[in-house]
Each structure stands twice: as C-alpha cells, then as structure tokens.
C-alpha cells in the first residue's frame, strides 16, 4: 500500500528539511508544494485567481500521477496559513484514500523568534519563497490563524531547538504506531 506524509506548517518551520530527512529513511519522494508556486508565478501574479487556479491544477495533476506511479510513498510539504486550507488538504486526502493511499498529517510549529531566525538561513535564499524577516512578519500578520489546525489526526510537533532528524524520527515513530493501530483494527473485523 502506498503512503502519503503531508507535512504542514508556516514558512521556516522546517517542512522541507524534515521531509528530506524522512525521505532518506523511507525512500519516499519529496513533493515541495512551493515548486508549484514557482511555476504558477511564471504565468500569473502571485495571489490572483488565475494564479490559484493554475497552482491547484498543478498540484492535483501531480497527485493524480502519483496514483499510477510505481512510487511506494510521497512526502508533501505545504505552507499552512489557516483553516481556509482545510478543504484543499482534505480533498487531496479523499483523492488518495479512494485509491487506497494512506495520508498521515503532520503539523510543524515553531515560535515566531525561531521562525525569524530560520527564515534568513542561507538555504532559503535560493528559494522563491520567504527569505527575509519583514516578509515573514507580514505573512504572520495577514494569516493570524496559521497556528490553529483543525485536523484531529494531525501530529503536531514543535520544532524549536530540535533538529530535522529528531523531528523525522518522531514522525516515523508516530506513523509506525498508526499503522499498527490500523492493522489491529482490521484484524478485529
């Protein structure tokens, strides 16, 4: 059975670093949703209706291709800005579940001071996403619900002072536990 690990969180919470570390342990491919932002902004201004439509089309095209690929799993990263993202997240989950792919939601959080420190890291400079404190401050102000997630099955991990490997180990332990619970439930039926 294929698996999908959906890593959510605000900018600079460690989503891609953790995803890459999990990939080393699992062999799962990493789908950095920010790449669809890069592609969509080649054609449309960021935030416009055409931009959102094309970005979402790219994302769903990717997930539909996953259904027929030979990949045993995928790790997606997603910049979660608040409850308005829930419909999108659940629509991806429904698509995958209909095709017998399990999704594990993970929500990474960090204090604003840690986010501000991380956002200026050298590794972020090459990205087309956030890489300065003022832009991140603006994003946090415009998305005041970024730290409120309404996905009951999501594992929430505070990444303050914790390296990506330790976070990925915690996530993998959680997934193994969820797999065991599912197996036990199926055996009871």
mmCIF file with all atom_site columns, C-alpha atoms in Angstrom:
data_model
loop_
_atom_site.group_PDB
_atom_site.id
_atom_site.type_symbol
_atom_site.label_atom_id
_atom_site.label_alt_id
_atom_site.label_comp_id
_atom_site.label_asym_id
_atom_site.label_entity_id
_atom_site.label_seq_id
_atom_site.pdbx_PDB_ins_code
_atom_site.Cartn_x
_atom_site.Cartn_y
_atom_site.Cartn_z
_atom_site.occupancy
_atom_site.B_iso_or_equiv
_atom_site.pdbx_formal_charge
_atom_site.auth_seq_id
_atom_site.auth_comp_id
_atom_site.auth_asym_id
_atom_site.auth_atom_id
_atom_site.pdbx_PDB_model_num
ATOM 1   C CA . UNK A 1 1   ? 0.000   0.000  0.000   1.00 0.00 ? 1   UNK A CA 1
ATOM 2   C CA . UNK A 1 2   ? 1.265   3.474  -0.881  1.00 0.00 ? 2   UNK A CA 1
ATOM 3   C CA . UNK A 1 3   ? 1.582   6.137  1.795   1.00 0.00 ? 3   UNK A CA 1
ATOM 4   C CA . UNK A 1 4   ? 1.483   9.919  1.842   1.00 0.00 ? 4   UNK A CA 1
ATOM 5   C CA . UNK A 1 5   ? 3.039   12.037 4.572   1.00 0.00 ? 5   UNK A CA 1
ATOM 6   C CA . UNK A 1 6   ? 1.605   15.570 4.457   1.00 0.00 ? 6   UNK A CA 1
ATOM 7   C CA . UNK A 1 7   ? 3.904   17.984 6.316   1.00 0.00 ? 7   UNK A CA 1
ATOM 8   C CA . UNK A 1 8   ? 2.194   21.286 7.041   1.00 0.00 ? 8   UNK A CA 1
ATOM 9   C CA . UNK A 1 9   ? 3.384   24.424 8.764   1.00 0.00 ? 9   UNK A CA 1
ATOM 10  C CA . UNK A 1 10  ? 4.195   28.099 8.437   1.00 0.00 ? 10  UNK A CA 1
ATOM 11  C CA . UNK A 1 11  ? 7.190   29.354 6.457   1.00 0.00 ? 11  UNK A CA 1
ATOM 12  C CA . UNK A 1 12  ? 10.540  28.391 8.042   1.00 0.00 ? 12  UNK A CA 1
ATOM 13  C CA . UNK A 1 13  ? 9.044   25.772 10.363  1.00 0.00 ? 13  UNK A CA 1
ATOM 14  C CA . UNK A 1 14  ? 11.331  23.098 8.872   1.00 0.00 ? 14  UNK A CA 1
ATOM 15  C CA . UNK A 1 15  ? 8.931   21.349 6.496   1.00 0.00 ? 15  UNK A CA 1
ATOM 16  C CA . UNK A 1 16  ? 11.372  20.700 3.656   1.00 0.00 ? 16  UNK A CA 1
ATOM 17  C CA . UNK A 1 17  ? 14.307  19.849 5.954   1.00 0.00 ? 17  UNK A CA 1
ATOM 18  C CA . UNK A 1 18  ? 12.188  17.289 7.796   1.00 0.00 ? 18  UNK A CA 1
ATOM 19  C CA . UNK A 1 19  ? 10.737  15.906 4.544   1.00 0.00 ? 19  UNK A CA 1
ATOM 20  C CA . UNK A 1 20  ? 14.210  15.390 3.091   1.00 0.00 ? 20  UNK A CA 1
ATOM 21  C CA . UNK A 1 21  ? 15.325  13.610 6.257   1.00 0.00 ? 21  UNK A CA 1
ATOM 22  C CA . UNK A 1 22  ? 12.277  11.325 6.227   1.00 0.00 ? 22  UNK A CA 1
ATOM 23  C CA . UNK A 1 23  ? 12.981  10.616 2.567   1.00 0.00 ? 23  UNK A CA 1
ATOM 24  C CA . UNK A 1 24  ? 16.434  9.287  3.483   1.00 0.00 ? 24  UNK A CA 1
ATOM 25  C CA . UNK A 1 25  ? 14.841  6.774  5.878   1.00 0.00 ? 25  UNK A CA 1
ATOM 26  C CA . UNK A 1 26  ? 11.865  5.730  3.748   1.00 0.00 ? 26  UNK A CA 1
ATOM 27  C CA . UNK A 1 27  ? 12.915  6.179  0.132   1.00 0.00 ? 27  UNK A CA 1
ATOM 28  C CA . UNK A 1 28  ? 9.759   8.247  -0.398  1.00 0.00 ? 28  UNK A CA 1
ATOM 29  C CA . UNK A 1 29  ? 9.984   11.071 -2.912  1.00 0.00 ? 29  UNK A CA 1
ATOM 30  C CA . UNK A 1 30  ? 9.512   14.678 -1.715  1.00 0.00 ? 30  UNK A CA 1
ATOM 31  C CA . UNK A 1 31  ? 6.928   16.950 -3.333  1.00 0.00 ? 31  UNK A CA 1
ATOM 32  C CA . UNK A 1 32  ? 7.651   20.508 -2.208  1.00 0.00 ? 32  UNK A CA 1
ATOM 33  C CA . UNK A 1 33  ? 4.364   22.295 -2.911  1.00 0.00 ? 33  UNK A CA 1
ATOM 34  C CA . UNK A 1 34  ? 6.311   25.582 -3.099  1.00 0.00 ? 34  UNK A CA 1
ATOM 35  C CA . UNK A 1 35  ? 7.551   24.419 -6.512  1.00 0.00 ? 35  UNK A CA 1
ATOM 36  C CA . UNK A 1 36  ? 4.009   24.808 -7.854  1.00 0.00 ? 36  UNK A CA 1
ATOM 37  C CA . UNK A 1 37  ? 4.091   28.410 -6.616  1.00 0.00 ? 37  UNK A CA 1
ATOM 38  C CA . UNK A 1 38  ? 7.293   28.950 -8.609  1.00 0.00 ? 38  UNK A CA 1
ATOM 39  C CA . UNK A 1 39  ? 5.687   27.544 -11.772 1.00 0.00 ? 39  UNK A CA 1
ATOM 40  C CA . UNK A 1 40  ? 2.381   29.381 -11.357 1.00 0.00 ? 40  UNK A CA 1
ATOM 41  C CA . UNK A 1 41  ? 4.103   32.735 -10.842 1.00 0.00 ? 41  UNK A CA 1
ATOM 42  C CA . UNK A 1 42  ? 5.851   32.341 -14.190 1.00 0.00 ? 42  UNK A CA 1
ATOM 43  C CA . UNK A 1 43  ? 2.446   32.938 -15.796 1.00 0.00 ? 43  UNK A CA 1
ATOM 44  C CA . UNK A 1 44  ? 0.312   34.786 -13.249 1.00 0.00 ? 44  UNK A CA 1
ATOM 45  C CA . UNK A 1 45  ? 0.768   37.346 -10.492 1.00 0.00 ? 45  UNK A CA 1
ATOM 46  C CA . UNK A 1 46  ? 1.011   35.784 -7.045  1.00 0.00 ? 46  UNK A CA 1
ATOM 47  C CA . UNK A 1 47  ? -2.322  35.598 -5.249  1.00 0.00 ? 47  UNK A CA 1
ATOM 48  C CA . UNK A 1 48  ? -4.573  36.246 -8.240  1.00 0.00 ? 48  UNK A CA 1
ATOM 49  C CA . UNK A 1 49  ? -7.482  33.962 -9.087  1.00 0.00 ? 49  UNK A CA 1
ATOM 50  C CA . UNK A 1 50  ? -5.681  32.685 -12.223 1.00 0.00 ? 50  UNK A CA 1
ATOM 51  C CA . UNK A 1 51  ? -2.574  32.008 -10.136 1.00 0.00 ? 51  UNK A CA 1
ATOM 52  C CA . UNK A 1 52  ? -4.537  29.985 -7.513  1.00 0.00 ? 52  UNK A CA 1
ATOM 53  C CA . UNK A 1 53  ? -6.423  28.041 -10.186 1.00 0.00 ? 53  UNK A CA 1
ATOM 54  C CA . UNK A 1 54  ? -3.253  27.096 -12.072 1.00 0.00 ? 54  UNK A CA 1
ATOM 55  C CA . UNK A 1 55  ? -1.292  26.303 -8.875  1.00 0.00 ? 55  UNK A CA 1
ATOM 56  C CA . UNK A 1 56  ? -4.057  23.977 -7.671  1.00 0.00 ? 56  UNK A CA 1
ATOM 57  C CA . UNK A 1 57  ? -4.337  22.361 -11.112 1.00 0.00 ? 57  UNK A CA 1
ATOM 58  C CA . UNK A 1 58  ? -0.608  21.583 -10.996 1.00 0.00 ? 58  UNK A CA 1
ATOM 59  C CA . UNK A 1 59  ? -0.903  20.104 -7.523  1.00 0.00 ? 59  UNK A CA 1
ATOM 60  C CA . UNK A 1 60  ? -3.843  17.865 -8.339  1.00 0.00 ? 60  UNK A CA 1
ATOM 61  C CA . UNK A 1 61  ? -2.213  16.786 -11.582 1.00 0.00 ? 61  UNK A CA 1
ATOM 62  C CA . UNK A 1 62  ? 0.772   15.673 -9.525  1.00 0.00 ? 62  UNK A CA 1
ATOM 63  C CA . UNK A 1 63  ? -1.371  13.704 -7.063  1.00 0.00 ? 63  UNK A CA 1
ATOM 64  C CA . UNK A 1 64  ? -3.290  12.059 -9.910  1.00 0.00 ? 64  UNK A CA 1
ATOM 65  C CA . UNK A 1 65  ? 0.009   10.967 -11.467 1.00 0.00 ? 65  UNK A CA 1
ATOM 66  C CA . UNK A 1 66  ? 1.063   9.522  -8.105  1.00 0.00 ? 66  UNK A CA 1
ATOM 67  C CA . UNK A 1 67  ? -1.897  7.145  -8.300  1.00 0.00 ? 67  UNK A CA 1
ATOM 68  C CA . UNK A 1 68  ? -0.441  5.282  -11.283 1.00 0.00 ? 68  UNK A CA 1
ATOM 69  C CA . UNK A 1 69  ? 3.256   5.662  -10.480 1.00 0.00 ? 69  UNK A CA 1
ATOM 70  C CA . UNK A 1 70  ? 5.440   2.939  -9.053  1.00 0.00 ? 70  UNK A CA 1
ATOM 71  C CA . UNK A 1 71  ? 6.391   5.100  -6.048  1.00 0.00 ? 71  UNK A CA 1
ATOM 72  C CA . UNK A 1 72  ? 5.632   3.452  -2.719  1.00 0.00 ? 72  UNK A CA 1
ATOM 73  C CA . UNK A 1 73  ? 5.174   6.764  -0.989  1.00 0.00 ? 73  UNK A CA 1
ATOM 74  C CA . UNK A 1 74  ? 5.389   10.502 -1.179  1.00 0.00 ? 74  UNK A CA 1
ATOM 75  C CA . UNK A 1 75  ? 6.092   13.268 1.293   1.00 0.00 ? 75  UNK A CA 1
ATOM 76  C CA . UNK A 1 76  ? 4.351   16.571 0.549   1.00 0.00 ? 76  UNK A CA 1
ATOM 77  C CA . UNK A 1 77  ? 5.149   19.897 2.146   1.00 0.00 ? 77  UNK A CA 1
ATOM 78  C CA . UNK A 1 78  ? 2.511   22.603 2.381   1.00 0.00 ? 78  UNK A CA 1
ATOM 79  C CA . UNK A 1 79  ? 2.595   26.117 3.798   1.00 0.00 ? 79  UNK A CA 1
ATOM 80  C CA . UNK A 1 80  ? -0.451  26.104 6.068   1.00 0.00 ? 80  UNK A CA 1
ATOM 81  C CA . UNK A 1 81  ? -1.932  29.560 6.619   1.00 0.00 ? 81  UNK A CA 1
ATOM 82  C CA . UNK A 1 82  ? -5.122  28.704 8.473   1.00 0.00 ? 82  UNK A CA 1
ATOM 83  C CA . UNK A 1 83  ? -8.487  26.938 8.417   1.00 0.00 ? 83  UNK A CA 1
ATOM 84  C CA . UNK A 1 84  ? -9.196  28.114 4.850   1.00 0.00 ? 84  UNK A CA 1
ATOM 85  C CA . UNK A 1 85  ? -6.644  25.477 3.746   1.00 0.00 ? 85  UNK A CA 1
ATOM 86  C CA . UNK A 1 86  ? -8.580  22.556 5.246   1.00 0.00 ? 86  UNK A CA 1
ATOM 87  C CA . UNK A 1 87  ? -10.799 21.950 2.191   1.00 0.00 ? 87  UNK A CA 1
ATOM 88  C CA . UNK A 1 88  ? -7.745  21.610 -0.053  1.00 0.00 ? 88  UNK A CA 1
ATOM 89  C CA . UNK A 1 89  ? -5.966  19.281 2.392   1.00 0.00 ? 89  UNK A CA 1
ATOM 90  C CA . UNK A 1 90  ? -8.997  17.046 2.775   1.00 0.00 ? 90  UNK A CA 1
ATOM 91  C CA . UNK A 1 91  ? -9.634  16.984 -0.977  1.00 0.00 ? 91  UNK A CA 1
ATOM 92  C CA . UNK A 1 92  ? -6.102  15.625 -1.507  1.00 0.00 ? 92  UNK A CA 1
ATOM 93  C CA . UNK A 1 93  ? -6.673  13.110 1.288   1.00 0.00 ? 93  UNK A CA 1
ATOM 94  C CA . UNK A 1 94  ? -10.008 11.961 -0.234  1.00 0.00 ? 94  UNK A CA 1
ATOM 95  C CA . UNK A 1 95  ? -8.435  11.532 -3.682  1.00 0.00 ? 95  UNK A CA 1
ATOM 96  C CA . UNK A 1 96  ? -5.647  9.402  -2.260  1.00 0.00 ? 96  UNK A CA 1
ATOM 97  C CA . UNK A 1 97  ? -7.857  7.383  0.119   1.00 0.00 ? 97  UNK A CA 1
ATOM 98  C CA . UNK A 1 98  ? -10.203 6.477  -2.760  1.00 0.00 ? 98  UNK A CA 1
ATOM 99  C CA . UNK A 1 99  ? -7.128  4.886  -4.297  1.00 0.00 ? 99  UNK A CA 1
ATOM 100 C CA . UNK A 1 100 ? -6.003  3.139  -1.107  1.00 0.00 ? 100 UNK A CA 1
ATOM 101 C CA . UNK A 1 101 ? -3.212  5.552  -0.236  1.00 0.00 ? 101 UNK A CA 1
ATOM 102 C CA . UNK A 1 102 ? -2.972  6.394  3.464   1.00 0.00 ? 102 UNK A CA 1
ATOM 103 C CA . UNK A 1 103 ? -2.282  10.001 4.421   1.00 0.00 ? 103 UNK A CA 1
ATOM 104 C CA . UNK A 1 104 ? -0.546  10.979 7.650   1.00 0.00 ? 104 UNK A CA 1
ATOM 105 C CA . UNK A 1 105 ? -0.896  14.658 8.549   1.00 0.00 ? 105 UNK A CA 1
ATOM 106 C CA . UNK A 1 106 ? 1.976   16.334 10.406  1.00 0.00 ? 106 UNK A CA 1
ATOM 107 C CA . UNK A 1 107 ? 1.863   19.943 11.561  1.00 0.00 ? 107 UNK A CA 1
ATOM 108 C CA . UNK A 1 108 ? 5.167   21.624 12.390  1.00 0.00 ? 108 UNK A CA 1
ATOM 109 C CA . UNK A 1 109 ? 5.119   24.680 14.608  1.00 0.00 ? 109 UNK A CA 1
ATOM 110 C CA . UNK A 1 110 ? 7.816   26.984 15.944  1.00 0.00 ? 110 UNK A CA 1
ATOM 111 C CA . UNK A 1 111 ? 7.910   30.183 17.936  1.00 0.00 ? 111 UNK A CA 1
ATOM 112 C CA . UNK A 1 112 ? 7.988   33.409 15.968  1.00 0.00 ? 112 UNK A CA 1
ATOM 113 C CA . UNK A 1 113 ? 11.533  34.125 17.184  1.00 0.00 ? 113 UNK A CA 1
ATOM 114 C CA . UNK A 1 114 ? 12.709  30.785 15.785  1.00 0.00 ? 114 UNK A CA 1
ATOM 115 C CA . UNK A 1 115 ? 10.837  31.359 12.509  1.00 0.00 ? 115 UNK A CA 1
ATOM 116 C CA . UNK A 1 116 ? 12.502  34.782 12.180  1.00 0.00 ? 116 UNK A CA 1
ATOM 117 C CA . UNK A 1 117 ? 15.936  33.238 12.749  1.00 0.00 ? 117 UNK A CA 1
ATOM 118 C CA . UNK A 1 118 ? 15.375  30.392 10.281  1.00 0.00 ? 118 UNK A CA 1
ATOM 119 C CA . UNK A 1 119 ? 13.859  32.477 7.507   1.00 0.00 ? 119 UNK A CA 1
ATOM 120 C CA . UNK A 1 120 ? 17.206  34.191 6.898   1.00 0.00 ? 120 UNK A CA 1
ATOM 121 C CA . UNK A 1 121 ? 19.178  30.913 6.673   1.00 0.00 ? 121 UNK A CA 1
ATOM 122 C CA . UNK A 1 122 ? 21.397  30.656 3.619   1.00 0.00 ? 122 UNK A CA 1
ATOM 123 C CA . UNK A 1 123 ? 19.485  27.592 2.377   1.00 0.00 ? 123 UNK A CA 1
ATOM 124 C CA . UNK A 1 124 ? 16.328  29.689 1.896   1.00 0.00 ? 124 UNK A CA 1
ATOM 125 C CA . UNK A 1 125 ? 17.952  32.360 -0.282  1.00 0.00 ? 125 UNK A CA 1
ATOM 126 C CA . UNK A 1 126 ? 17.729  30.221 -3.419  1.00 0.00 ? 126 UNK A CA 1
ATOM 127 C CA . UNK A 1 127 ? 14.003  29.666 -2.876  1.00 0.00 ? 127 UNK A CA 1
ATOM 128 C CA . UNK A 1 128 ? 11.335  31.799 -4.471  1.00 0.00 ? 128 UNK A CA 1
ATOM 129 C CA . UNK A 1 129 ? 9.534   31.810 -1.143  1.00 0.00 ? 129 UNK A CA 1
ATOM 130 C CA . UNK A 1 130 ? 10.100  33.660 2.124   1.00 0.00 ? 130 UNK A CA 1
ATOM 131 C CA . UNK A 1 131 ? 13.689  34.525 2.950   1.00 0.00 ? 131 UNK A CA 1
ATOM 132 C CA . UNK A 1 132 ? 13.518  37.747 4.966   1.00 0.00 ? 132 UNK A CA 1
ATOM 133 C CA . UNK A 1 133 ? 12.050  38.712 8.320   1.00 0.00 ? 133 UNK A CA 1
ATOM 134 C CA . UNK A 1 134 ? 9.842   41.560 7.084   1.00 0.00 ? 134 UNK A CA 1
ATOM 135 C CA . UNK A 1 135 ? 8.061   39.371 4.533   1.00 0.00 ? 135 UNK A CA 1
ATOM 136 C CA . UNK A 1 136 ? 7.533   36.679 7.161   1.00 0.00 ? 136 UNK A CA 1
ATOM 137 C CA . UNK A 1 137 ? 6.216   39.242 9.682   1.00 0.00 ? 137 UNK A CA 1
ATOM 138 C CA . UNK A 1 138 ? 3.750   40.440 7.051   1.00 0.00 ? 138 UNK A CA 1
ATOM 139 C CA . UNK A 1 139 ? 2.673   36.841 6.304   1.00 0.00 ? 139 UNK A CA 1
ATOM 140 C CA . UNK A 1 140 ? 2.144   36.087 10.007  1.00 0.00 ? 140 UNK A CA 1
ATOM 141 C CA . UNK A 1 141 ? 0.105   39.283 10.434  1.00 0.00 ? 141 UNK A CA 1
ATOM 142 C CA . UNK A 1 142 ? -2.038  38.517 7.361   1.00 0.00 ? 142 UNK A CA 1
ATOM 143 C CA . UNK A 1 143 ? -2.565  34.889 8.418   1.00 0.00 ? 143 UNK A CA 1
ATOM 144 C CA . UNK A 1 144 ? -3.371  35.112 12.132  1.00 0.00 ? 144 UNK A CA 1
ATOM 145 C CA . UNK A 1 145 ? -4.809  31.586 12.207  1.00 0.00 ? 145 UNK A CA 1
ATOM 146 C CA . UNK A 1 146 ? -1.573  29.921 10.983  1.00 0.00 ? 146 UNK A CA 1
ATOM 147 C CA . UNK A 1 147 ? -1.109  28.096 14.279  1.00 0.00 ? 147 UNK A CA 1
ATOM 148 C CA . UNK A 1 148 ? -4.657  26.732 14.520  1.00 0.00 ? 148 UNK A CA 1
ATOM 149 C CA . UNK A 1 149 ? -5.131  23.469 12.705  1.00 0.00 ? 149 UNK A CA 1
ATOM 150 C CA . UNK A 1 150 ? -8.402  21.572 12.797  1.00 0.00 ? 150 UNK A CA 1
ATOM 151 C CA . UNK A 1 151 ? -7.232  18.153 11.699  1.00 0.00 ? 151 UNK A CA 1
ATOM 152 C CA . UNK A 1 152 ? -7.753  15.906 14.693  1.00 0.00 ? 152 UNK A CA 1
ATOM 153 C CA . UNK A 1 153 ? -5.487  13.153 13.393  1.00 0.00 ? 153 UNK A CA 1
ATOM 154 C CA . UNK A 1 154 ? -2.553  15.513 12.736  1.00 0.00 ? 154 UNK A CA 1
ATOM 155 C CA . UNK A 1 155 ? 0.606   15.008 14.732  1.00 0.00 ? 155 UNK A CA 1
ATOM 156 C CA . UNK A 1 156 ? 1.760   18.442 15.928  1.00 0.00 ? 156 UNK A CA 1
ATOM 157 C CA . UNK A 1 157 ? 5.491   18.885 16.532  1.00 0.00 ? 157 UNK A CA 1
ATOM 158 C CA . UNK A 1 158 ? 7.163   21.986 17.935  1.00 0.00 ? 158 UNK A CA 1
ATOM 159 C CA . UNK A 1 159 ? 10.483  22.286 16.103  1.00 0.00 ? 159 UNK A CA 1
ATOM 160 C CA . UNK A 1 160 ? 12.018  24.910 18.417  1.00 0.00 ? 160 UNK A CA 1
ATOM 161 C CA . UNK A 1 161 ? 15.510  23.748 19.316  1.00 0.00 ? 161 UNK A CA 1
ATOM 162 C CA . UNK A 1 162 ? 15.073  20.354 17.621  1.00 0.00 ? 162 UNK A CA 1
ATOM 163 C CA . UNK A 1 163 ? 16.964  19.274 14.525  1.00 0.00 ? 163 UNK A CA 1
ATOM 164 C CA . UNK A 1 164 ? 15.272  17.847 11.442  1.00 0.00 ? 164 UNK A CA 1
ATOM 165 C CA . UNK A 1 165 ? 16.481  14.298 12.101  1.00 0.00 ? 165 UNK A CA 1
ATOM 166 C CA . UNK A 1 166 ? 14.981  14.180 15.605  1.00 0.00 ? 166 UNK A CA 1
ATOM 167 C CA . UNK A 1 167 ? 11.680  15.524 14.241  1.00 0.00 ? 167 UNK A CA 1
ATOM 168 C CA . UNK A 1 168 ? 11.667  12.987 11.403  1.00 0.00 ? 168 UNK A CA 1
ATOM 169 C CA . UNK A 1 169 ? 12.312  10.132 13.861  1.00 0.00 ? 169 UNK A CA 1
ATOM 170 C CA . UNK A 1 170 ? 9.364   11.281 15.975  1.00 0.00 ? 170 UNK A CA 1
ATOM 171 C CA . UNK A 1 171 ? 7.129   11.424 12.886  1.00 0.00 ? 171 UNK A CA 1
ATOM 172 C CA . UNK A 1 172 ? 8.182   7.961  11.711  1.00 0.00 ? 172 UNK A CA 1
ATOM 173 C CA . UNK A 1 173 ? 7.536   6.534  15.184  1.00 0.00 ? 173 UNK A CA 1
ATOM 174 C CA . UNK A 1 174 ? 4.038   8.078  15.102  1.00 0.00 ? 174 UNK A CA 1
ATOM 175 C CA . UNK A 1 175 ? 3.357   6.607  11.644  1.00 0.00 ? 175 UNK A CA 1
ATOM 176 C CA . UNK A 1 176 ? 4.501   3.137  12.738  1.00 0.00 ? 176 UNK A CA 1
ATOM 177 C CA . UNK A 1 177 ? 2.115   3.393  15.682  1.00 0.00 ? 177 UNK A CA 1
ATOM 178 C CA . UNK A 1 178 ? -0.770  4.453  13.412  1.00 0.00 ? 178 UNK A CA 1
ATOM 179 C CA . UNK A 1 179 ? -0.018  1.551  11.051  1.00 0.00 ? 179 UNK A CA 1
ATOM 180 C CA . UNK A 1 180 ? -0.094  -0.890 13.964  1.00 0.00 ? 180 UNK A CA 1
ATOM 181 C CA . UNK A 1 181 ? -3.434  0.522  15.167  1.00 0.00 ? 181 UNK A CA 1
ATOM 182 C CA . UNK A 1 182 ? -4.902  0.146  11.659  1.00 0.00 ? 182 UNK A CA 1
ATOM 183 C CA . UNK A 1 183 ? -3.652  -3.418 11.345  1.00 0.00 ? 183 UNK A CA 1
ATOM 184 C CA . UNK A 1 184 ? -5.101  -4.337 14.747  1.00 0.00 ? 184 UNK A CA 1
ATOM 185 C CA . UNK A 1 185 ? -8.473  -2.772 13.846  1.00 0.00 ? 185 UNK A CA 1
ATOM 186 C CA . UNK A 1 186 ? -8.610  -4.701 10.535  1.00 0.00 ? 186 UNK A CA 1
ATOM 187 C CA . UNK A 1 187 ? -7.773  -7.968 12.331  1.00 0.00 ? 187 UNK A CA 1
ATOM 188 C CA . UNK A 1 188 ? -10.710 -7.438 14.721  1.00 0.00 ? 188 UNK A CA 1
ATOM 189 C CA . UNK A 1 189 ? -13.181 -7.079 11.840  1.00 0.00 ? 189 UNK A CA 1
#
